[in-house]
PDB file of C-alpha atoms and ligand atoms in Angstrom:
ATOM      1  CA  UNK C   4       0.000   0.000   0.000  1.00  0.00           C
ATOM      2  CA  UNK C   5       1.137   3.244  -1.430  1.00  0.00           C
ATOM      3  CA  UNK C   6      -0.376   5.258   1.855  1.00  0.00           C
ATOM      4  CA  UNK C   7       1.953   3.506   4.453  1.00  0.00           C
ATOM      5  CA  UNK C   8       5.199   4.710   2.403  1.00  0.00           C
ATOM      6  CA  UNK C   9       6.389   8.557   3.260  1.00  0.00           C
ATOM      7  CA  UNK C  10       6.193  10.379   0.912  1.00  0.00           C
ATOM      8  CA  UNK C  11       4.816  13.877  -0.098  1.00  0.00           C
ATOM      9  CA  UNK C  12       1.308  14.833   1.780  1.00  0.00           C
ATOM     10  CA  UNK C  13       2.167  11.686   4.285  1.00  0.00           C
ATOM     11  CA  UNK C  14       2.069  12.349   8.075  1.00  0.00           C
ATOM     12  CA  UNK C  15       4.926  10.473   9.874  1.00  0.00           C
ATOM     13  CA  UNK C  16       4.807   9.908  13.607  1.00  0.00           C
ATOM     14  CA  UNK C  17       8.677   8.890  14.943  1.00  0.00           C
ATOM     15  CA  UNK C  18      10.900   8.854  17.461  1.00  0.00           C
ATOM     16  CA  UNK C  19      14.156   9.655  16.838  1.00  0.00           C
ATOM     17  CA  UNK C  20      17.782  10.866  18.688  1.00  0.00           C
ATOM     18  CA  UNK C  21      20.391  13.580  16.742  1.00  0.00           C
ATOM     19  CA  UNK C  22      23.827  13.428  17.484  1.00  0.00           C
ATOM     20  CA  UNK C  23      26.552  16.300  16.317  1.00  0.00           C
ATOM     21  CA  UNK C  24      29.698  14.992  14.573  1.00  0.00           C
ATOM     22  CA  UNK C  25      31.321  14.526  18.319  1.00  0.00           C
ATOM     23  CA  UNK C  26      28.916  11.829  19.194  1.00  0.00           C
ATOM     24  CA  UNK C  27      26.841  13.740  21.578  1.00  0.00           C
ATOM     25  CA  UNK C  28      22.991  14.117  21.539  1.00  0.00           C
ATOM     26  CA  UNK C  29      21.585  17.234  20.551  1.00  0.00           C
ATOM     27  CA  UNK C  30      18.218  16.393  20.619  1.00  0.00           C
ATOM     28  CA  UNK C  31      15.905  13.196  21.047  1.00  0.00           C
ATOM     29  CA  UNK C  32      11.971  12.313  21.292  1.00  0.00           C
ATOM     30  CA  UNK C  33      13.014   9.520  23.626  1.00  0.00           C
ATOM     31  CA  UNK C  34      11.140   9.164  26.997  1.00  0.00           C
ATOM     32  CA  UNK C  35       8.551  12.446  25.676  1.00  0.00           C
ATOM     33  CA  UNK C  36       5.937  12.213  22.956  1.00  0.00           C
ATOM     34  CA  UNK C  37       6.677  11.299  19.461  1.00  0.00           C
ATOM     35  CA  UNK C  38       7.742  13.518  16.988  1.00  0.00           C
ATOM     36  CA  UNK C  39       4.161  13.918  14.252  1.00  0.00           C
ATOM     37  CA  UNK C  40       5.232  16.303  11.327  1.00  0.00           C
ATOM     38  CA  UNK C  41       3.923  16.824   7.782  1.00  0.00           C
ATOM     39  CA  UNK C  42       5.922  15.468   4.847  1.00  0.00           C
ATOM     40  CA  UNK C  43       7.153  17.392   2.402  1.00  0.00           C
ATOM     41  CA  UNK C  44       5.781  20.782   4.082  1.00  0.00           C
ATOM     42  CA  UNK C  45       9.751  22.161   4.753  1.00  0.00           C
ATOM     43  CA  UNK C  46       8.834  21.368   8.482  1.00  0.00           C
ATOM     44  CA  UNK C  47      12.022  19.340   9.033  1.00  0.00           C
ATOM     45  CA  UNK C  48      15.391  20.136   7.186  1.00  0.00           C
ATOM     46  CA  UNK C  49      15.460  18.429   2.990  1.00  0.00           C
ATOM     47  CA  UNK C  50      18.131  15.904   4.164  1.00  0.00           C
ATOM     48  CA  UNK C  51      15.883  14.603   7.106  1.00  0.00           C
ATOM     49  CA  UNK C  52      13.016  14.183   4.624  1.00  0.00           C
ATOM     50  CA  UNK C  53      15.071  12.797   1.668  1.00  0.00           C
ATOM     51  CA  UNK C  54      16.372  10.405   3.418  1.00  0.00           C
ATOM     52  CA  UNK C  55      13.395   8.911   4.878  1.00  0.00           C
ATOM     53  CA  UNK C  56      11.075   8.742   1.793  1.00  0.00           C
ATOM     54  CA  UNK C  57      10.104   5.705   1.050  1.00  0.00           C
ATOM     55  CA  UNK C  58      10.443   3.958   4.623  1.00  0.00           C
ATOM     56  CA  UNK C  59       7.241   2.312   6.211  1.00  0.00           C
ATOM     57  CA  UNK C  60       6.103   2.068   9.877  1.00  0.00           C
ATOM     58  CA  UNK C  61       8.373  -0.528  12.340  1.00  0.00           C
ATOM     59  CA  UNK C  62      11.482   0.832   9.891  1.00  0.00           C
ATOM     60  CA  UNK C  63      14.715   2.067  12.043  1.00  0.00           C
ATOM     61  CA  UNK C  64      16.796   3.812  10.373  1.00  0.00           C
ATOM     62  CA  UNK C  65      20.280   5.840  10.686  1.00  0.00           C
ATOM     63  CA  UNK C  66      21.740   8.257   8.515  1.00  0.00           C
ATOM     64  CA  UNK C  67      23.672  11.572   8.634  1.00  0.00           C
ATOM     65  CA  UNK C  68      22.595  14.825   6.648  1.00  0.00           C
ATOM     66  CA  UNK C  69      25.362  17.467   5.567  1.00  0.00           C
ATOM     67  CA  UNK C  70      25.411  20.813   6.254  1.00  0.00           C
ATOM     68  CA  UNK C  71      23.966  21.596   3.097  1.00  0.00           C
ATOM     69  CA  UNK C  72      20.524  19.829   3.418  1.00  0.00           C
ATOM     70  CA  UNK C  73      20.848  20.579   6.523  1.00  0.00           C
ATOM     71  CA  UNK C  74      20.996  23.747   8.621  1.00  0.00           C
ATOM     72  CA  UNK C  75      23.146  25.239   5.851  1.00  0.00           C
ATOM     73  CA  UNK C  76      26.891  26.310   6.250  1.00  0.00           C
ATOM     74  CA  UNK C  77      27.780  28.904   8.909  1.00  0.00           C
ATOM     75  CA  UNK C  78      27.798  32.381   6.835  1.00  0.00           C
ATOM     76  CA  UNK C  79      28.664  36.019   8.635  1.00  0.00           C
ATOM     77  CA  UNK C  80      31.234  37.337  11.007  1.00  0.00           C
ATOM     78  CA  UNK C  81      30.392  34.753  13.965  1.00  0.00           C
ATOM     79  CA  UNK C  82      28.801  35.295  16.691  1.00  0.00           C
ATOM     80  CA  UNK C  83      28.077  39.271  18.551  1.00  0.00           C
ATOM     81  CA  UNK C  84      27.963  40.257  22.096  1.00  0.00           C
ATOM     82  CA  UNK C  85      25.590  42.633  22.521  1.00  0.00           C
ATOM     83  CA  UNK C  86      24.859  44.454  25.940  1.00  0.00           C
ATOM     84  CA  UNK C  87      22.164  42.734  28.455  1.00  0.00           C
ATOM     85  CA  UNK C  88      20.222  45.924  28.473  1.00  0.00           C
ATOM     86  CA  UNK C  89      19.317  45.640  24.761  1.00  0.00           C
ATOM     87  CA  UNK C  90      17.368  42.924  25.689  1.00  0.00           C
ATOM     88  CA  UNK C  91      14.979  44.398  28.084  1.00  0.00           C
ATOM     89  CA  UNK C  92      11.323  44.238  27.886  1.00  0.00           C
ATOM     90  CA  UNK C  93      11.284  40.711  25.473  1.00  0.00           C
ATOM     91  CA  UNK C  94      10.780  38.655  28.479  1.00  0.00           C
ATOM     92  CA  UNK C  95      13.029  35.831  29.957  1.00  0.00           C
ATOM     93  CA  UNK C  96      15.785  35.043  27.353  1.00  0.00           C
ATOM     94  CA  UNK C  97      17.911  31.847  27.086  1.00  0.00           C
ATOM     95  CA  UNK C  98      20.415  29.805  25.431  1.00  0.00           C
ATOM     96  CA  UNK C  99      19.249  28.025  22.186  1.00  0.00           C
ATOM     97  CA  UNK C 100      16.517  30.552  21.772  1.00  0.00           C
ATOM     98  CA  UNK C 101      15.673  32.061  18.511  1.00  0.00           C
ATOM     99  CA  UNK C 102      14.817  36.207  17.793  1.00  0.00           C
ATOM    100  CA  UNK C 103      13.498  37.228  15.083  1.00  0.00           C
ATOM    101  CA  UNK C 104      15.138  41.425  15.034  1.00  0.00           C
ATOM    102  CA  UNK C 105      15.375  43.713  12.188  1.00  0.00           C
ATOM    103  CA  UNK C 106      18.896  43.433  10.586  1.00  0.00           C
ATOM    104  CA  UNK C 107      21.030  46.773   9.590  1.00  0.00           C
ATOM    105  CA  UNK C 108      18.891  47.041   5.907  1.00  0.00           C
ATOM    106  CA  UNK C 109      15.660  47.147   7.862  1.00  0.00           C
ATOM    107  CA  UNK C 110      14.895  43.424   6.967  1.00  0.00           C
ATOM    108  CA  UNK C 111      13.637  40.623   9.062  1.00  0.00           C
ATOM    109  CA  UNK C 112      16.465  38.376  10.541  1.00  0.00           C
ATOM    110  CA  UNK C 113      16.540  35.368  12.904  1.00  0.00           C
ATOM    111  CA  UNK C 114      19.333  35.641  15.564  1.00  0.00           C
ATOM    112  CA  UNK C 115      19.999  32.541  17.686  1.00  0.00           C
ATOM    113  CA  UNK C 116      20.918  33.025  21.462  1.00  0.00           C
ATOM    114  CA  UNK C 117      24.693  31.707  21.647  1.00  0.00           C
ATOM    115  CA  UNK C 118      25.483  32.506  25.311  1.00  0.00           C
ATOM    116  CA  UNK C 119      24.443  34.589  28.287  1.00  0.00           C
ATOM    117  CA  UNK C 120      26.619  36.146  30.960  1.00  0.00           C
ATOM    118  CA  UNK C 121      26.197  38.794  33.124  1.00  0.00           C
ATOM    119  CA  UNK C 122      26.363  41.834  31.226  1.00  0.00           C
ATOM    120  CA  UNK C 123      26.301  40.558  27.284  1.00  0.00           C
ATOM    121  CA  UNK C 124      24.461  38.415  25.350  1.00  0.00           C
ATOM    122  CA  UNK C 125      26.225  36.433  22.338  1.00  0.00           C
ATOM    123  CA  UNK C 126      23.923  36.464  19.187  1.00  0.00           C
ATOM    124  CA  UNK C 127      24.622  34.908  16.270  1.00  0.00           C
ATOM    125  CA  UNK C 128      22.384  34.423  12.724  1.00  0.00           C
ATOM    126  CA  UNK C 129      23.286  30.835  12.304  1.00  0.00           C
ATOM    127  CA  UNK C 130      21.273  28.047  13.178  1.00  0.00           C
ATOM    128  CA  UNK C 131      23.306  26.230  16.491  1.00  0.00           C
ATOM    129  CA  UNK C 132      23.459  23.177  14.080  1.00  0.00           C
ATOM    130  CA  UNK C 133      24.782  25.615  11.093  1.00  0.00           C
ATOM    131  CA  UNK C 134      27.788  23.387   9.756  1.00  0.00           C
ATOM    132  CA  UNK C 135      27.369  20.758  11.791  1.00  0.00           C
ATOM    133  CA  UNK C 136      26.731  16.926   9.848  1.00  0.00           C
ATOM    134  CA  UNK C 137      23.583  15.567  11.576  1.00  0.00           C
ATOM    135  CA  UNK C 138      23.336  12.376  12.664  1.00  0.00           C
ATOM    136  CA  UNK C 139      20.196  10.879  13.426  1.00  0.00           C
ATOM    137  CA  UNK C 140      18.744   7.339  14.769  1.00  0.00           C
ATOM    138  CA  UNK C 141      14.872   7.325  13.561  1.00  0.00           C
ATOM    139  CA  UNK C 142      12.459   4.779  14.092  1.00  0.00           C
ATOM    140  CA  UNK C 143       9.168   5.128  12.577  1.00  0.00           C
ATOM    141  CA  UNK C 144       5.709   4.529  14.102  1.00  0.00           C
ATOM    142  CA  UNK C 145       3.163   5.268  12.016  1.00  0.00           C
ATOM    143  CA  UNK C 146       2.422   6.994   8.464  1.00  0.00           C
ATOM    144  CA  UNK C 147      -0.782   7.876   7.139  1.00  0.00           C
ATOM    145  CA  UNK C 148      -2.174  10.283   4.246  1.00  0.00           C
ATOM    146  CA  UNK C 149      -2.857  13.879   5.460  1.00  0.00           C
ATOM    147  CA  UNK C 150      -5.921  15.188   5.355  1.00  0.00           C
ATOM    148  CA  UNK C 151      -6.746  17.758   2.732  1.00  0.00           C
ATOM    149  CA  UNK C 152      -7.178  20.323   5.642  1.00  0.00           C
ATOM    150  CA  UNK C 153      -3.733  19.418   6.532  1.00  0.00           C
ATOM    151  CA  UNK C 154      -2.378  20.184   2.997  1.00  0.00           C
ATOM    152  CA  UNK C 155      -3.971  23.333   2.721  1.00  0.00           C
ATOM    153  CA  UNK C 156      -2.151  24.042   5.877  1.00  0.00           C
ATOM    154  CA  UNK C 157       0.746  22.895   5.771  1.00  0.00           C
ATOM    155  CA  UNK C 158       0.957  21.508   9.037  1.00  0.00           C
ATOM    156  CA  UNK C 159      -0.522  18.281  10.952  1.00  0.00           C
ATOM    157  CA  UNK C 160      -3.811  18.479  12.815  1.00  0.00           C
ATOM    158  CA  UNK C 161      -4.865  16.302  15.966  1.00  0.00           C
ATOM    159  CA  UNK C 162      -2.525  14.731  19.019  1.00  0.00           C
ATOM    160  CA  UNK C 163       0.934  16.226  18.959  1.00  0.00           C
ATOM    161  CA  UNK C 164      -0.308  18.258  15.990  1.00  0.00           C
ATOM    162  CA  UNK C 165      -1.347  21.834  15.261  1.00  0.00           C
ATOM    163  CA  UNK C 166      -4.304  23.142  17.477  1.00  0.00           C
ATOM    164  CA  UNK C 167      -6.355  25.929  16.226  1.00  0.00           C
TER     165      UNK C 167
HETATM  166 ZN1   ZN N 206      -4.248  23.959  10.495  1.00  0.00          ZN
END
């Protein structure tokens, strides 16, 4: 059956651990909810879904995704410290956190929260994975067809989905 393969308008419940090139883990769905996203919708990064097209529920499988299809190659001058105070009135900040500012020609830009101490915060625009090779152990639970509500939004519906 066509349906149980993922594939474009497919939504793919898994569980699954990412590891950086030194072996450590990143990030992982183990011991919390599975992960439920929408393939094909740019939800997860193009060498994530690439590489899992095709596979059925009950597959396991382990690959690694280069920079490239993944959260791109680090680009800029590196990371900024910027004074504390710059950040007042946005609430509690952290490490890991992404900003979304306006950049020096008045356009949009994410900035990613590289490090707090206690006068400056480090900013940088890349991605904390930027350059890394992604490695990631993925065991898939379940694939169905998405619902034409779910195409139209481009995001899954239901438990662990989108709520309105
Ligand atoms: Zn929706």
């Amino acid at each position: 059956m066509e349906d149980a393969k993922i594939g474009e308008k497919r939504v793919v419940t898994l569980h699954y651990t990412l590891k950086n090139s030194k072996g450590e883990v990143v990030d992982s769905s183990a011991g919390s909810d599975p992960l439920t996203y929408l393939h094909g919708s740019g939800e997860m990064v193009p060498g994530f879904e690439k590489s899992l097209t095709g596979k059925k529920a009950g597959e396991k499988h382990s690959f690694a995704v280069a920079p490239a299809e993944g959260y791109g190659e680090r680009k800029g001058k590196g990371p900024q410290k910027v004074p504390k105070a710059a950040f007042e009135g946005i609430g509690d900040i952290e490490v890991g956190m992404a900003l979304d500012t306006e950049g020096d020609d008045g356009h949009s830009q994410t900035v990613w929260i590289a490090a707090i101490d206690n006068d400056f915060v480090t900013i940088d625009i890349n991605h904390p994975l930027a350059g890394e090779t992604l490695h990631f152990e993925v065991e898939v639970l379940a694939v169905r067809k998405a619902t034409a509500d779910e195409v139209r939004h481009g995001h899954v519906h239901g438990p662990h989905g989108h709520h309105h």
